[in-house]
Every structure is written in C-alpha cells, then in structure tokens.
Amino acid sequence: MNDHPREAGQIGPVSEEQAWLAVTAADLVTWDMDLRSSWVTCSDNALNVWGLAAGPAEAFFDRVHPDDRELAEAGARQAVEERIEYRAEYRVLGADSVYRWLHSRGRVKLDAAGNPVRFVGISADVTSRKIVESALRASEARFRSLALATSNAVWSLFADGRIGEGSSWWTDLTGQSAEESQNLGWLDVVHPQDRGVTQEAYLRALGSLTPFEIEYRVRSVEGSYRHLVVRGVPVEAGASVQEWVGTFTDVTERRQTQGALRDQEERLAAVLANVPDVITRYDRELRHLFMSDAITLAS
C-alpha cells in the first residue's frame, strides 16, 4: 500500500500509454534513432508523413526536400556531436507524394558511461502555418510594391499603436523618429490650429473602426508647413482589427495654387467693383458669360 497517497492536484508519473495518447492527440510523429546502427523507428503515424515508419536514417533523409536536406542533416550531426537540442524545419515527401513542412526537435540520450547511444525527438506538421506565412509575405511584398508604384506615401499602423510601413517617409518629412511618432507623438508636428480637430477625427475613426480621411498641416524639417491628406482603412483579421493601412498625399502645391487663385479672384472682384464702366464677357459663339455690377449703376 502507498503510505504517501498523492495529494489532490498533484501530477503523478505519466504512463507510456498516456504519453502515446498525448502525442497522438497532438498529431506528432515520434522518432528514435539508434546511433550505433543508424536505424530509425517512428510512431505509426509517420507512415503518412514520411512515407515510412522504420528504416535506416539515410532513407528518411532521402525523403527530405533537396533544398532542405543539407540543413536537416547538418543540424542532426551538430546536435549529436555537441549534445545540444536539435531544432529544424524542412519539407518531407509524404506517402501521397506531396511535400509537407515539418518542425522537428530532438536530443541525444547517453548511456551510463556518458556515450551518445540514441537520438530521439518529435516532428510536427506545420504546413498550414507555412502556407499562412507565405501568404503574409506575398501580401507584404505587394504592399511594398504598391508603396513604390504610387505617388502617395503608404503607411501602416498596428492596433497597439506601433507604426509599421511609412515611418521612414514621415521621418524624412518631419524629422521625427519612429519612436517619437509612436501613439499620438506625431501630433507634436501637426500645426497648432489643426491639432485638436485632427486628434478628434483620428480617435473617432479608431474607436468606430471606420475608414477616415483627414487633412492637416505638418511642420517639415525645414520649418515650413506641408498640407497632407491622410486616408486610412482598418484591416480586419477574424473578428478584430489587427492594423490600419492608408496613404499620405502631399497637397501643398495644390493648396498654394488654390490660394493664389482665390487671391487673384478677390483682386479682380475688387477692381470690377470700382470700375464705373460695364464689363461683359462672351464666348466665341457670343453666348453671354459675365457682366459686372456696374450695369446696375448704368441703368
């Protein structure tokens, strides 16, 4: 009889059957290499992943993708020789003749004399993760290509406030570093007259998770102010927004031109208001386009 019953909540030794059930439930392949014979035995599910469940180590490495084999073999040799943990990701040709990605971890087992006798470990199928990572890289590459192709500066902002793409453009324009512009630090270079309404519009958009468009002036490194139109849209991933992406458009020249036109129109209006003669304007087909206010005086 056990004189020291296990207390509630205390975990006891894991049986071989329990370990097998845990590995099977996690869809892991276990492997065990005899370092003296180089013979490898695996769990039954290795047949689906590797196309074989037992055999010489060379047969297993033969099924590793040619581009990954050197990495897989070199890592295993280093782990055995230096008695360090083995970690590697590589592609393996399965029984269905399809390559799948495996993440493998292993370690060396020593005999009583301290000599390495076995190399044991587990392999997990991470193909789905690799597909997602590849899609993300492709998406990021398209995003960067778009940023280079457009005349606008493209930016991204993570949900936690960290700035992604576009920080270098902002730094070149304003002199602010990426660290200084984090969170709401970028408001420091916004024109004082635009700061309040800009912050309000920005926070309202973030709170409602709706696209926004804001125009404001920012102080450049030269000390002058540039007019920017900033547009942003939330990027949803599942049920939450992971980041915001958008564009900066410098409309300074456009605003300066509009301002000059307004000044010109105001000067022209002032001249017309003080000219006693009636001034009219017609197009080439003699259609009436304009008549000054002096006509009222003449009548």
PDB file of C-alpha atoms in Angstrom:
ATOM      1  CA  MET A   1       0.000   0.000   0.000  1.00  0.00           C
ATOM      2  CA  ASN A   2       1.189   3.515  -0.712  1.00  0.00           C
ATOM      3  CA  ASP A   3       1.919   5.201   2.591  1.00  0.00           C
ATOM      4  CA  HIS A   4       2.037   8.594   0.874  1.00  0.00           C
ATOM      5  CA  PRO A   5      -1.120   8.998  -1.175  1.00  0.00           C
ATOM      6  CA  ARG A   6      -0.904  11.643  -3.888  1.00  0.00           C
ATOM      7  CA  GLU A   7      -2.416  14.953  -2.816  1.00  0.00           C
ATOM      8  CA  ALA A   8      -5.268  16.427  -4.827  1.00  0.00           C
ATOM      9  CA  GLY A   9      -3.959  18.286  -7.883  1.00  0.00           C
ATOM     10  CA  GLN A  10      -0.545  16.622  -7.760  1.00  0.00           C
ATOM     11  CA  ILE A  11       0.544  15.149 -11.096  1.00  0.00           C
ATOM     12  CA  GLY A  12       1.898  11.630 -10.968  1.00  0.00           C
ATOM     13  CA  PRO A  13       4.181   9.780 -13.384  1.00  0.00           C
ATOM     14  CA  VAL A  14       2.956   9.653 -16.971  1.00  0.00           C
ATOM     15  CA  SER A  15       2.475   6.121 -18.238  1.00  0.00           C
ATOM     16  CA  GLU A  16       3.650   5.005 -21.675  1.00  0.00           C
ATOM     17  CA  GLU A  17       0.029   4.762 -22.791  1.00  0.00           C
ATOM     18  CA  GLN A  18      -0.735   8.291 -21.584  1.00  0.00           C
ATOM     19  CA  ALA A  19       2.308   9.636 -23.383  1.00  0.00           C
ATOM     20  CA  TRP A  20       1.241   7.838 -26.570  1.00  0.00           C
ATOM     21  CA  LEU A  21      -2.262   9.273 -26.310  1.00  0.00           C
ATOM     22  CA  ALA A  22      -0.902  12.795 -25.801  1.00  0.00           C
ATOM     23  CA  VAL A  23       1.415  12.545 -28.807  1.00  0.00           C
ATOM     24  CA  THR A  24      -1.318  11.073 -30.999  1.00  0.00           C
ATOM     25  CA  ALA A  25      -3.810  13.764 -29.989  1.00  0.00           C
ATOM     26  CA  ALA A  26      -1.298  16.453 -30.876  1.00  0.00           C
ATOM     27  CA  ASP A  27      -0.661  14.744 -34.234  1.00  0.00           C
ATOM     28  CA  LEU A  28       3.061  14.479 -33.543  1.00  0.00           C
ATOM     29  CA  VAL A  29       5.451  11.964 -35.032  1.00  0.00           C
ATOM     30  CA  THR A  30       7.921  10.498 -32.560  1.00  0.00           C
ATOM     31  CA  TRP A  31      11.229   9.090 -33.740  1.00  0.00           C
ATOM     32  CA  ASP A  32      14.109   7.203 -32.163  1.00  0.00           C
ATOM     33  CA  MET A  33      17.458   6.667 -33.894  1.00  0.00           C
ATOM     34  CA  ASP A  34      19.959   4.074 -32.692  1.00  0.00           C
ATOM     35  CA  LEU A  35      23.248   5.916 -33.170  1.00  0.00           C
ATOM     36  CA  ARG A  36      25.227   2.661 -33.391  1.00  0.00           C
ATOM     37  CA  SER A  37      23.206   1.200 -36.246  1.00  0.00           C
ATOM     38  CA  SER A  38      21.624   4.404 -37.635  1.00  0.00           C
ATOM     39  CA  TRP A  39      18.295   2.598 -37.584  1.00  0.00           C
ATOM     40  CA  VAL A  40      15.239   4.775 -37.030  1.00  0.00           C
ATOM     41  CA  THR A  41      11.891   3.713 -35.636  1.00  0.00           C
ATOM     42  CA  CYS A  42       8.896   6.044 -35.585  1.00  0.00           C
ATOM     43  CA  SER A  43       5.341   6.174 -34.322  1.00  0.00           C
ATOM     44  CA  ASP A  44       2.733   4.631 -36.626  1.00  0.00           C
ATOM     45  CA  ASN A  45       1.548   7.999 -37.999  1.00  0.00           C
ATOM     46  CA  ALA A  46       4.999   8.562 -39.522  1.00  0.00           C
ATOM     47  CA  LEU A  47       3.856   6.392 -42.416  1.00  0.00           C
ATOM     48  CA  ASN A  48       1.535   9.185 -43.571  1.00  0.00           C
ATOM     49  CA  VAL A  49       4.067  11.963 -43.048  1.00  0.00           C
ATOM     50  CA  TRP A  50       7.349  10.351 -44.110  1.00  0.00           C
ATOM     51  CA  GLY A  51       6.056   7.504 -46.239  1.00  0.00           C
ATOM     52  CA  LEU A  52       7.846   5.064 -43.937  1.00  0.00           C
ATOM     53  CA  ALA A  53       7.827   4.307 -40.231  1.00  0.00           C
ATOM     54  CA  ALA A  54      11.139   2.462 -39.825  1.00  0.00           C
ATOM     55  CA  GLY A  55      14.408   2.133 -41.689  1.00  0.00           C
ATOM     56  CA  PRO A  56      17.959   3.447 -41.955  1.00  0.00           C
ATOM     57  CA  ALA A  57      18.458   7.128 -41.275  1.00  0.00           C
ATOM     58  CA  GLU A  58      19.576   7.616 -44.885  1.00  0.00           C
ATOM     59  CA  ALA A  59      16.141   6.502 -46.108  1.00  0.00           C
ATOM     60  CA  PHE A  60      14.480   9.202 -44.031  1.00  0.00           C
ATOM     61  CA  PHE A  61      16.864  11.913 -45.207  1.00  0.00           C
ATOM     62  CA  ASP A  62      16.272  10.776 -48.801  1.00  0.00           C
ATOM     63  CA  ARG A  63      12.677  11.935 -48.410  1.00  0.00           C
ATOM     64  CA  VAL A  64      13.676  15.435 -47.282  1.00  0.00           C
ATOM     65  CA  HIS A  65      13.359  18.097 -49.992  1.00  0.00           C
ATOM     66  CA  PRO A  66      16.712  18.504 -51.814  1.00  0.00           C
ATOM     67  CA  ASP A  67      16.839  22.202 -50.900  1.00  0.00           C
ATOM     68  CA  ASP A  68      16.409  21.391 -47.187  1.00  0.00           C
ATOM     69  CA  ARG A  69      18.402  18.180 -46.808  1.00  0.00           C
ATOM     70  CA  GLU A  70      21.766  19.750 -46.001  1.00  0.00           C
ATOM     71  CA  LEU A  71      20.180  21.868 -43.249  1.00  0.00           C
ATOM     72  CA  ALA A  72      18.350  18.867 -41.757  1.00  0.00           C
ATOM     73  CA  GLU A  73      21.410  16.584 -41.801  1.00  0.00           C
ATOM     74  CA  ALA A  74      23.906  19.201 -40.608  1.00  0.00           C
ATOM     75  CA  GLY A  75      21.651  20.140 -37.703  1.00  0.00           C
ATOM     76  CA  ALA A  76      21.295  16.498 -36.667  1.00  0.00           C
ATOM     77  CA  ARG A  77      25.072  15.905 -36.803  1.00  0.00           C
ATOM     78  CA  GLN A  78      25.729  19.022 -34.736  1.00  0.00           C
ATOM     79  CA  ALA A  79      23.154  18.022 -32.143  1.00  0.00           C
ATOM     80  CA  VAL A  80      24.708  14.577 -31.755  1.00  0.00           C
ATOM     81  CA  GLU A  81      28.324  15.752 -31.734  1.00  0.00           C
ATOM     82  CA  GLU A  82      27.787  18.724 -29.417  1.00  0.00           C
ATOM     83  CA  ARG A  83      24.941  17.109 -27.455  1.00  0.00           C
ATOM     84  CA  ILE A  84      22.669  20.098 -27.920  1.00  0.00           C
ATOM     85  CA  GLU A  85      18.981  20.338 -28.686  1.00  0.00           C
ATOM     86  CA  TYR A  86      18.038  19.727 -32.310  1.00  0.00           C
ATOM     87  CA  ARG A  87      15.605  22.149 -33.965  1.00  0.00           C
ATOM     88  CA  ALA A  88      14.918  22.314 -37.671  1.00  0.00           C
ATOM     89  CA  GLU A  89      12.160  22.982 -40.180  1.00  0.00           C
ATOM     90  CA  TYR A  90      12.210  21.263 -43.550  1.00  0.00           C
ATOM     91  CA  ARG A  91       9.990  19.735 -46.212  1.00  0.00           C
ATOM     92  CA  VAL A  92       9.377  15.995 -46.424  1.00  0.00           C
ATOM     93  CA  LEU A  93       7.864  13.949 -49.252  1.00  0.00           C
ATOM     94  CA  GLY A  94       4.878  12.132 -47.779  1.00  0.00           C
ATOM     95  CA  ALA A  95       3.227   8.896 -48.813  1.00  0.00           C
ATOM     96  CA  ASP A  96       0.852  10.926 -51.007  1.00  0.00           C
ATOM     97  CA  SER A  97       3.844  12.311 -52.974  1.00  0.00           C
ATOM     98  CA  VAL A  98       3.157  15.776 -51.578  1.00  0.00           C
ATOM     99  CA  TYR A  99       5.770  17.790 -49.701  1.00  0.00           C
ATOM    100  CA  ARG A 100       4.749  18.952 -46.237  1.00  0.00           C
ATOM    101  CA  TRP A 101       6.650  21.110 -43.764  1.00  0.00           C
ATOM    102  CA  LEU A 102       7.849  19.566 -40.503  1.00  0.00           C
ATOM    103  CA  HIS A 103       9.154  21.238 -37.369  1.00  0.00           C
ATOM    104  CA  SER A 104      11.455  18.747 -35.622  1.00  0.00           C
ATOM    105  CA  ARG A 105      13.005  18.819 -32.190  1.00  0.00           C
ATOM    106  CA  GLY A 106      15.293  16.198 -30.684  1.00  0.00           C
ATOM    107  CA  ARG A 107      18.017  15.411 -28.183  1.00  0.00           C
ATOM    108  CA  VAL A 108      20.736  12.848 -27.578  1.00  0.00           C
ATOM    109  CA  LYS A 109      20.374  10.069 -24.970  1.00  0.00           C
ATOM    110  CA  LEU A 110      23.537   8.895 -23.250  1.00  0.00           C
ATOM    111  CA  ASP A 111      24.443   5.523 -21.769  1.00  0.00           C
ATOM    112  CA  ALA A 112      25.803   5.018 -18.251  1.00  0.00           C
ATOM    113  CA  ALA A 113      29.317   5.813 -19.486  1.00  0.00           C
ATOM    114  CA  GLY A 114      28.169   9.120 -20.995  1.00  0.00           C
ATOM    115  CA  ASN A 115      28.365   7.972 -24.597  1.00  0.00           C
ATOM    116  CA  PRO A 116      25.620   9.030 -27.063  1.00  0.00           C
ATOM    117  CA  VAL A 117      23.558   5.969 -27.979  1.00  0.00           C
ATOM    118  CA  ARG A 118      20.186   7.275 -29.137  1.00  0.00           C
ATOM    119  CA  PHE A 119      18.824  10.352 -30.859  1.00  0.00           C
ATOM    120  CA  VAL A 120      15.146  10.852 -30.039  1.00  0.00           C
ATOM    121  CA  GLY A 121      12.608  13.528 -30.876  1.00  0.00           C
ATOM    122  CA  ILE A 122       9.292  14.619 -32.298  1.00  0.00           C
ATOM    123  CA  SER A 123       8.156  16.154 -35.570  1.00  0.00           C
ATOM    124  CA  ALA A 124       5.046  18.289 -36.046  1.00  0.00           C
ATOM    125  CA  ASP A 125       3.360  19.021 -39.360  1.00  0.00           C
ATOM    126  CA  VAL A 126       3.461  22.833 -39.729  1.00  0.00           C
ATOM    127  CA  THR A 127       2.421  23.011 -43.378  1.00  0.00           C
ATOM    128  CA  SER A 128      -0.641  25.137 -42.604  1.00  0.00           C
ATOM    129  CA  ARG A 129       1.471  27.673 -40.734  1.00  0.00           C
ATOM    130  CA  LYS A 130       3.961  27.833 -43.587  1.00  0.00           C
ATOM    131  CA  ILE A 131       1.173  28.450 -46.089  1.00  0.00           C
ATOM    132  CA  VAL A 132      -0.132  31.335 -43.964  1.00  0.00           C
ATOM    133  CA  GLU A 133       3.378  32.771 -43.545  1.00  0.00           C
ATOM    134  CA  SER A 134       3.956  32.547 -47.294  1.00  0.00           C
ATOM    135  CA  ALA A 135       0.659  34.326 -47.981  1.00  0.00           C
ATOM    136  CA  LEU A 136       1.602  37.053 -45.500  1.00  0.00           C
ATOM    137  CA  ARG A 137       4.998  37.541 -47.132  1.00  0.00           C
ATOM    138  CA  ALA A 138       3.339  37.782 -50.549  1.00  0.00           C
ATOM    139  CA  SER A 139       0.849  40.299 -49.175  1.00  0.00           C
ATOM    140  CA  GLU A 140       3.625  42.375 -47.630  1.00  0.00           C
ATOM    141  CA  ALA A 141       5.567  42.263 -50.914  1.00  0.00           C
ATOM    142  CA  ARG A 142       2.511  43.543 -52.794  1.00  0.00           C
ATOM    143  CA  PHE A 143       2.093  46.270 -50.171  1.00  0.00           C
ATOM    144  CA  ARG A 144       5.708  47.391 -50.616  1.00  0.00           C
ATOM    145  CA  SER A 145       5.361  47.277 -54.403  1.00  0.00           C
ATOM    146  CA  LEU A 146       2.241  49.425 -54.169  1.00  0.00           C
ATOM    147  CA  ALA A 147       4.113  51.886 -51.969  1.00  0.00           C
ATOM    148  CA  LEU A 148       6.864  52.185 -54.582  1.00  0.00           C
ATOM    149  CA  ALA A 149       4.458  52.431 -57.519  1.00  0.00           C
ATOM    150  CA  THR A 150       2.143  55.084 -56.093  1.00  0.00           C
ATOM    151  CA  SER A 151       2.912  58.789 -55.880  1.00  0.00           C
ATOM    152  CA  ASN A 152       1.476  58.712 -52.370  1.00  0.00           C
ATOM    153  CA  ALA A 153       3.325  57.528 -49.273  1.00  0.00           C
ATOM    154  CA  VAL A 154       1.824  54.317 -47.931  1.00  0.00           C
ATOM    155  CA  TRP A 155       1.673  53.720 -44.172  1.00  0.00           C
ATOM    156  CA  SER A 156       0.513  51.067 -41.736  1.00  0.00           C
ATOM    157  CA  LEU A 157      -0.294  51.246 -38.052  1.00  0.00           C
ATOM    158  CA  PHE A 158      -0.743  48.234 -35.768  1.00  0.00           C
ATOM    159  CA  ALA A 159      -3.718  48.055 -33.418  1.00  0.00           C
ATOM    160  CA  ASP A 160      -1.443  48.518 -30.395  1.00  0.00           C
ATOM    161  CA  GLY A 161      -0.173  51.854 -31.745  1.00  0.00           C
ATOM    162  CA  ARG A 162       3.110  50.675 -33.246  1.00  0.00           C
ATOM    163  CA  ILE A 163       3.955  52.245 -36.590  1.00  0.00           C
ATOM    164  CA  GLY A 164       4.774  49.906 -39.464  1.00  0.00           C
ATOM    165  CA  GLU A 165       5.329  50.998 -43.060  1.00  0.00           C
ATOM    166  CA  GLY A 166       5.713  54.687 -43.796  1.00  0.00           C
ATOM    167  CA  SER A 167       7.800  55.679 -40.773  1.00  0.00           C
ATOM    168  CA  SER A 168      10.874  56.473 -42.900  1.00  0.00           C
ATOM    169  CA  TRP A 169       8.835  58.776 -45.157  1.00  0.00           C
ATOM    170  CA  TRP A 170       7.441  60.544 -42.098  1.00  0.00           C
ATOM    171  CA  THR A 171      10.924  60.909 -40.618  1.00  0.00           C
ATOM    172  CA  ASP A 172      12.276  62.379 -43.868  1.00  0.00           C
ATOM    173  CA  LEU A 173       9.414  64.881 -43.972  1.00  0.00           C
ATOM    174  CA  THR A 174       9.159  65.953 -40.337  1.00  0.00           C
ATOM    175  CA  GLY A 175      12.444  64.912 -38.743  1.00  0.00           C
ATOM    176  CA  GLN A 176      10.544  62.862 -36.152  1.00  0.00           C
ATOM    177  CA  SER A 177      11.973  59.412 -35.437  1.00  0.00           C
ATOM    178  CA  ALA A 178       9.732  56.337 -35.426  1.00  0.00           C
ATOM    179  CA  GLU A 179       9.941  56.285 -31.616  1.00  0.00           C
ATOM    180  CA  GLU A 180       8.945  59.949 -31.294  1.00  0.00           C
ATOM    181  CA  SER A 181       5.899  59.489 -33.542  1.00  0.00           C
ATOM    182  CA  GLN A 182       4.546  56.398 -31.740  1.00  0.00           C
ATOM    183  CA  ASN A 183       0.999  56.518 -30.385  1.00  0.00           C
ATOM    184  CA  LEU A 184      -0.009  60.215 -30.590  1.00  0.00           C
ATOM    185  CA  GLY A 185       3.510  61.629 -30.650  1.00  0.00           C
ATOM    186  CA  TRP A 186       3.063  62.546 -34.321  1.00  0.00           C
ATOM    187  CA  LEU A 187       0.615  65.260 -33.230  1.00  0.00           C
ATOM    188  CA  ASP A 188       3.587  67.297 -31.979  1.00  0.00           C
ATOM    189  CA  VAL A 189       4.444  68.313 -35.559  1.00  0.00           C
ATOM    190  CA  VAL A 190       0.847  68.998 -36.619  1.00  0.00           C
ATOM    191  CA  HIS A 191       0.006  72.703 -36.977  1.00  0.00           C
ATOM    192  CA  PRO A 192      -1.425  74.007 -33.662  1.00  0.00           C
ATOM    193  CA  GLN A 193      -4.586  75.200 -35.428  1.00  0.00           C
ATOM    194  CA  ASP A 194      -5.182  71.711 -36.891  1.00  0.00           C
ATOM    195  CA  ARG A 195      -4.097  69.612 -33.915  1.00  0.00           C
ATOM    196  CA  GLY A 196      -7.357  69.430 -31.973  1.00  0.00           C
ATOM    197  CA  VAL A 197      -9.658  68.580 -34.871  1.00  0.00           C
ATOM    198  CA  THR A 198      -7.104  66.126 -36.262  1.00  0.00           C
ATOM    199  CA  GLN A 199      -6.788  64.236 -32.975  1.00  0.00           C
ATOM    200  CA  GLU A 200     -10.574  64.150 -32.570  1.00  0.00           C
ATOM    201  CA  ALA A 201     -11.142  62.772 -36.089  1.00  0.00           C
ATOM    202  CA  TYR A 202      -8.332  60.219 -35.708  1.00  0.00           C
ATOM    203  CA  LEU A 203      -9.522  58.879 -32.349  1.00  0.00           C
ATOM    204  CA  ARG A 204     -13.136  58.802 -33.519  1.00  0.00           C
ATOM    205  CA  ALA A 205     -12.160  56.670 -36.522  1.00  0.00           C
ATOM    206  CA  LEU A 206     -10.106  54.295 -34.348  1.00  0.00           C
ATOM    207  CA  GLY A 207     -12.962  53.984 -31.886  1.00  0.00           C
ATOM    208  CA  SER A 208     -15.609  53.274 -34.516  1.00  0.00           C
ATOM    209  CA  LEU A 209     -13.281  51.186 -36.715  1.00  0.00           C
ATOM    210  CA  THR A 210     -14.358  53.104 -39.799  1.00  0.00           C
ATOM    211  CA  PRO A 211     -12.297  54.471 -42.706  1.00  0.00           C
ATOM    212  CA  PHE A 212     -11.189  58.068 -42.323  1.00  0.00           C
ATOM    213  CA  GLU A 213      -9.816  60.973 -44.342  1.00  0.00           C
ATOM    214  CA  ILE A 214      -8.152  63.920 -42.610  1.00  0.00           C
ATOM    215  CA  GLU A 215      -6.357  66.963 -43.974  1.00  0.00           C
ATOM    216  CA  TYR A 216      -3.902  68.833 -41.796  1.00  0.00           C
ATOM    217  CA  ARG A 217      -0.625  70.722 -41.878  1.00  0.00           C
ATOM    218  CA  VAL A 218       2.623  69.282 -40.534  1.00  0.00           C
ATOM    219  CA  ARG A 219       5.882  71.055 -39.789  1.00  0.00           C
ATOM    220  CA  SER A 220       8.660  69.899 -42.099  1.00  0.00           C
ATOM    221  CA  VAL A 221      12.335  69.617 -41.208  1.00  0.00           C
ATOM    222  CA  GLU A 222      12.880  72.974 -42.984  1.00  0.00           C
ATOM    223  CA  GLY A 223      10.388  74.618 -40.634  1.00  0.00           C
ATOM    224  CA  SER A 224       7.678  75.240 -43.226  1.00  0.00           C
ATOM    225  CA  TYR A 225       4.278  73.569 -43.077  1.00  0.00           C
ATOM    226  CA  ARG A 226       3.127  70.978 -45.612  1.00  0.00           C
ATOM    227  CA  HIS A 227      -0.519  70.168 -46.306  1.00  0.00           C
ATOM    228  CA  LEU A 228      -1.264  66.427 -46.062  1.00  0.00           C
ATOM    229  CA  VAL A 229      -4.391  64.455 -46.879  1.00  0.00           C
ATOM    230  CA  VAL A 230      -4.282  61.259 -44.817  1.00  0.00           C
ATOM    231  CA  ARG A 231      -6.574  58.339 -45.595  1.00  0.00           C
ATOM    232  CA  GLY A 232      -6.829  55.116 -43.613  1.00  0.00           C
ATOM    233  CA  VAL A 233      -8.869  51.923 -43.512  1.00  0.00           C
ATOM    234  CA  PRO A 234      -8.974  49.188 -40.837  1.00  0.00           C
ATOM    235  CA  VAL A 235      -7.730  45.727 -41.790  1.00  0.00           C
ATOM    236  CA  GLU A 236      -9.864  43.034 -40.212  1.00  0.00           C
ATOM    237  CA  ALA A 237      -8.487  39.624 -39.274  1.00  0.00           C
ATOM    238  CA  GLY A 238     -11.235  37.399 -37.958  1.00  0.00           C
ATOM    239  CA  ALA A 239     -13.366  39.362 -35.537  1.00  0.00           C
ATOM    240  CA  SER A 240     -10.774  42.013 -34.715  1.00  0.00           C
ATOM    241  CA  VAL A 241      -8.781  44.773 -36.400  1.00  0.00           C
ATOM    242  CA  GLN A 242      -5.080  43.958 -36.470  1.00  0.00           C
ATOM    243  CA  GLU A 243      -3.820  47.087 -38.186  1.00  0.00           C
ATOM    244  CA  TRP A 244      -4.660  50.178 -40.214  1.00  0.00           C
ATOM    245  CA  VAL A 245      -3.276  50.944 -43.654  1.00  0.00           C
ATOM    246  CA  GLY A 246      -3.524  54.096 -45.700  1.00  0.00           C
ATOM    247  CA  THR A 247      -1.776  56.827 -47.637  1.00  0.00           C
ATOM    248  CA  PHE A 248      -0.226  60.248 -47.158  1.00  0.00           C
ATOM    249  CA  THR A 249      -0.808  62.671 -50.034  1.00  0.00           C
ATOM    250  CA  ASP A 250       1.156  65.926 -50.031  1.00  0.00           C
ATOM    251  CA  VAL A 251      -1.248  68.541 -51.439  1.00  0.00           C
ATOM    252  CA  THR A 252       0.834  71.594 -50.532  1.00  0.00           C
ATOM    253  CA  GLU A 253       1.307  72.790 -54.125  1.00  0.00           C
ATOM    254  CA  ARG A 254      -2.389  72.276 -54.844  1.00  0.00           C
ATOM    255  CA  ARG A 255      -3.398  74.302 -51.792  1.00  0.00           C
ATOM    256  CA  GLN A 256      -0.902  77.036 -52.687  1.00  0.00           C
ATOM    257  CA  THR A 257      -2.313  77.207 -56.225  1.00  0.00           C
ATOM    258  CA  GLN A 258      -5.863  77.345 -54.906  1.00  0.00           C
ATOM    259  CA  GLY A 259      -4.853  80.097 -52.505  1.00  0.00           C
ATOM    260  CA  ALA A 260      -3.219  82.082 -55.314  1.00  0.00           C
ATOM    261  CA  LEU A 261      -6.361  81.708 -57.447  1.00  0.00           C
ATOM    262  CA  ARG A 262      -8.544  82.903 -54.598  1.00  0.00           C
ATOM    263  CA  ASP A 263      -6.295  85.941 -54.116  1.00  0.00           C
ATOM    264  CA  GLN A 264      -6.449  86.682 -57.819  1.00  0.00           C
ATOM    265  CA  GLU A 265     -10.247  86.374 -57.862  1.00  0.00           C
ATOM    266  CA  GLU A 266     -10.532  88.665 -54.852  1.00  0.00           C
ATOM    267  CA  ARG A 267      -8.306  91.280 -56.502  1.00  0.00           C
ATOM    268  CA  LEU A 268     -10.273  91.034 -59.736  1.00  0.00           C
ATOM    269  CA  ALA A 269     -13.562  91.372 -57.857  1.00  0.00           C
ATOM    270  CA  ALA A 270     -12.225  94.490 -56.102  1.00  0.00           C
ATOM    271  CA  VAL A 271     -11.187  96.017 -59.428  1.00  0.00           C
ATOM    272  CA  LEU A 272     -14.544  95.274 -61.054  1.00  0.00           C
ATOM    273  CA  ALA A 273     -16.401  96.726 -58.109  1.00  0.00           C
ATOM    274  CA  ASN A 274     -14.636 100.067 -58.579  1.00  0.00           C
ATOM    275  CA  VAL A 275     -14.778 100.369 -62.374  1.00  0.00           C
ATOM    276  CA  PRO A 276     -17.650 102.655 -63.476  1.00  0.00           C
ATOM    277  CA  ASP A 277     -17.926 101.076 -66.910  1.00  0.00           C
ATOM    278  CA  VAL A 278     -19.929  97.940 -67.620  1.00  0.00           C
ATOM    279  CA  ILE A 279     -17.656  94.971 -68.334  1.00  0.00           C
ATOM    280  CA  THR A 280     -19.107  91.991 -70.138  1.00  0.00           C
ATOM    281  CA  ARG A 281     -17.691  88.724 -71.397  1.00  0.00           C
ATOM    282  CA  TYR A 282     -18.861  86.476 -74.239  1.00  0.00           C
ATOM    283  CA  ASP A 283     -17.573  83.220 -75.651  1.00  0.00           C
ATOM    284  CA  ARG A 284     -16.756  82.649 -79.343  1.00  0.00           C
ATOM    285  CA  GLU A 285     -20.387  81.910 -80.108  1.00  0.00           C
ATOM    286  CA  LEU A 286     -21.418  85.180 -78.464  1.00  0.00           C
ATOM    287  CA  ARG A 287     -23.017  83.474 -75.520  1.00  0.00           C
ATOM    288  CA  HIS A 288     -23.098  85.771 -72.531  1.00  0.00           C
ATOM    289  CA  LEU A 289     -20.801  84.637 -69.710  1.00  0.00           C
ATOM    290  CA  PHE A 290     -20.321  87.578 -67.357  1.00  0.00           C
ATOM    291  CA  MET A 291     -21.441  91.164 -66.660  1.00  0.00           C
ATOM    292  CA  SER A 292     -20.013  93.425 -63.953  1.00  0.00           C
ATOM    293  CA  ASP A 293     -22.095  95.018 -61.240  1.00  0.00           C
ATOM    294  CA  ALA A 294     -21.586  98.435 -62.834  1.00  0.00           C
ATOM    295  CA  ILE A 295     -24.558  97.678 -65.051  1.00  0.00           C
ATOM    296  CA  THR A 296     -26.827  98.433 -62.133  1.00  0.00           C
ATOM    297  CA  LEU A 297     -25.262 101.887 -61.878  1.00  0.00           C
ATOM    298  CA  ALA A 298     -25.588 102.478 -65.612  1.00  0.00           C
ATOM    299  CA  SER A 299     -29.242 101.589 -65.584  1.00  0.00           C
TER     300      SER A 299
END
